[in-house]
Amino acid sequence: MSPAIEDLFEAASAARALAHAPYSGFAVGAALRDETGAVHAGCNVENAAYPVGTCAEAGAIAAMVAGGGRRIRAILVLGAGSTLVTPCGACRQRIREFAEGATPVHVAGPEGLRRSFSLDELLPASFGPENLGDRR
Ligand code: THU
């Protein structure tokens, strides 16, 4: 793992250890690097009213925005199990709001990095802020 990815892995791992996932039992951590180089992390936060729960990526993005960051340069998602924990569809769109198509989305397990994608691979032909043009 490169040092840059290692930083994200460590931050995601620490956030995952704090996840509130009593219903699924599936703890997830996410960490991203913004345009200033700062790292922001989040974990999933479930709720007794199930649909109200939030994903780790949403937490990391909220932390970035609240910290003044506006661009995602790289993001890493960490979850256990034998299959890749890629971001859910809604989170792919959440990432899209702040990232380029070429932005790396790293997927890790507790043991380390498993695979890296570009956002474009995960969300092809996406709709983003540019689509709204002058209406913004
Ligand atoms: N989850 C995430 O936090 N991120 C993902 O990329 C996949 C799923 C959470 C949502 C829910 O709390 C639990 O994992 C099971 O779906």
Coordinates of C-alpha atoms and ligand atoms in Angstrom, one line a residue:
M1 CA 0.0 0.0 0.0
S2 CA 1.3 3.5 -0.8
P3 CA 1.6 5.9 2.2
A4 CA -1.3 7.9 0.8
I5 CA -3.6 4.9 0.7
E6 CA -2.2 3.7 4.1
D7 CA -3.3 7.0 5.7
L8 CA -6.9 6.5 4.4
F9 CA -6.9 2.9 5.5
E10 CA -5.9 3.8 9.0
A11 CA -8.4 6.6 9.3
A12 CA -11.2 4.3 7.9
S13 CA -10.2 1.5 10.2
A14 CA -10.4 3.8 13.3
A15 CA -13.8 5.2 12.2
R16 CA -15.1 1.7 11.5
A17 CA -14.2 0.6 15.1
L18 CA -16.7 3.3 16.2
A19 CA -19.5 2.3 13.8
H20 CA -23.1 2.1 15.2
A21 CA -24.3 -1.0 13.4
P22 CA -26.4 -3.0 15.9
Y23 CA -29.0 -4.1 13.3
S24 CA -26.9 -5.3 10.5
G25 CA -23.8 -6.1 12.5
F26 CA -21.9 -4.9 9.5
A27 CA -19.5 -2.1 10.5
V28 CA -18.1 0.1 7.7
G29 CA -15.5 2.8 7.8
A30 CA -14.7 5.3 5.0
A31 CA -12.0 8.0 4.7
L32 CA -11.2 10.5 2.0
R33 CA -8.6 13.0 1.2
D34 CA -9.8 16.5 0.2
E35 CA -8.1 19.2 -2.0
T36 CA -6.1 20.5 0.9
G37 CA -4.7 17.1 1.7
A38 CA -6.8 16.8 4.9
V39 CA -8.3 13.4 5.7
H40 CA -11.9 13.0 6.8
A41 CA -13.4 9.8 8.1
G42 CA -16.9 8.4 8.8
C43 CA -18.6 5.2 9.9
N44 CA -22.1 3.9 9.3
V45 CA -24.7 5.0 11.8
E46 CA -27.8 2.8 11.9
N47 CA -31.1 3.6 13.4
A48 CA -34.0 1.6 14.9
A49 CA -36.1 3.2 12.1
Y50 CA -33.9 1.3 9.5
P51 CA -34.1 3.6 6.5
V52 CA -32.8 6.5 8.5
G53 CA -29.4 4.9 8.9
T54 CA -26.5 6.5 7.1
C55 CA -23.5 5.0 5.3
A56 CA -19.8 5.5 6.3
E57 CA -19.2 7.4 3.0
A58 CA -22.0 9.9 3.9
G59 CA -20.4 10.5 7.2
A60 CA -16.9 11.1 5.7
I61 CA -18.4 13.5 3.1
A62 CA -20.3 15.4 5.8
A63 CA -17.1 15.7 7.9
M64 CA -15.2 17.0 4.8
V65 CA -17.9 19.6 4.0
A66 CA -18.1 20.8 7.6
G67 CA -14.3 21.0 7.7
G68 CA -14.3 23.3 4.7
G69 CA -13.2 20.7 2.1
R70 CA -15.0 20.7 -1.3
R71 CA -13.2 18.2 -3.5
I72 CA -12.6 14.5 -3.0
R73 CA -9.2 13.5 -4.3
A74 CA -9.4 9.9 -3.2
I75 CA -11.7 7.8 -1.0
L76 CA -11.4 4.4 0.7
V77 CA -14.2 2.2 2.0
L78 CA -13.4 -0.6 4.5
G79 CA -15.7 -3.5 5.4
A80 CA -15.3 -7.1 6.2
G81 CA -16.6 -10.3 4.5
S82 CA -15.5 -12.3 1.5
T83 CA -17.0 -9.9 -1.1
L84 CA -15.9 -6.4 -2.0
V85 CA -17.5 -3.6 0.0
T86 CA -18.0 -1.1 -2.8
P87 CA -20.0 2.0 -2.1
C88 CA -23.8 1.6 -2.5
G89 CA -25.5 3.3 -5.4
A90 CA -26.6 6.3 -3.4
C91 CA -23.1 6.8 -2.0
R92 CA -21.6 6.6 -5.6
Q93 CA -23.8 9.6 -6.3
R94 CA -22.8 11.4 -3.1
I95 CA -19.1 10.9 -4.0
R96 CA -19.9 12.2 -7.6
E97 CA -21.0 15.5 -6.2
F98 CA -17.4 16.3 -5.1
A99 CA -15.2 14.1 -7.3
E100 CA -14.0 13.7 -10.9
G101 CA -14.6 10.5 -12.9
A102 CA -10.9 9.6 -12.5
T103 CA -11.0 9.9 -8.7
P104 CA -9.8 6.7 -7.1
V105 CA -12.3 4.7 -5.0
H106 CA -10.3 2.2 -3.0
V107 CA -12.0 -0.8 -1.4
A108 CA -10.4 -2.5 1.6
G109 CA -11.0 -5.3 4.0
P110 CA -9.6 -5.5 7.5
E111 CA -6.5 -7.0 6.2
G112 CA -5.7 -4.3 3.7
L113 CA -6.4 -2.9 0.2
R114 CA -8.4 -5.2 -2.0
R115 CA -9.1 -3.3 -5.2
S116 CA -9.1 0.2 -6.6
F117 CA -11.6 1.6 -9.0
S118 CA -12.1 5.0 -10.7
L119 CA -15.4 6.7 -9.8
D120 CA -16.3 6.4 -13.5
E121 CA -16.0 2.7 -13.4
L122 CA -18.5 2.6 -10.5
L123 CA -20.9 5.3 -11.8
P124 CA -20.6 5.5 -15.6
A125 CA -22.3 8.2 -17.6
S126 CA -23.2 9.9 -14.4
F127 CA -25.3 13.0 -13.6
G128 CA -23.5 15.7 -11.7
P129 CA -23.4 19.4 -10.9
E130 CA -22.3 20.3 -14.4
N131 CA -25.6 19.1 -15.7
L132 CA -27.3 21.9 -13.9
G133 CA -25.2 24.5 -15.7
D134 CA -26.4 28.1 -15.3
R135 CA -29.4 27.0 -13.2
R136 CA -27.2 26.8 -10.1
Ligands
THU1 N1 -22.8 0.4 4.3 C1 -21.9 1.5 4.3 O1 -21.8 2.2 5.3 N2 -21.2 1.7 3.2 C2 -21.2 0.9 2.1 O2 -20.5 1.2 1.1 C3 -22.1 -0.3 2.1 C4 -23.0 -0.4 3.2 C5 -23.6 0.2 5.6 C6 -25.0 0.5 5.6 C7 -25.5 -0.4 6.7 O3 -25.4 0.2 7.9 C8 -24.6 -1.6 6.6 O4 -23.5 -1.2 5.9 C9 -25.3 -2.8 5.9 O5 -25.8 -2.5 4.7

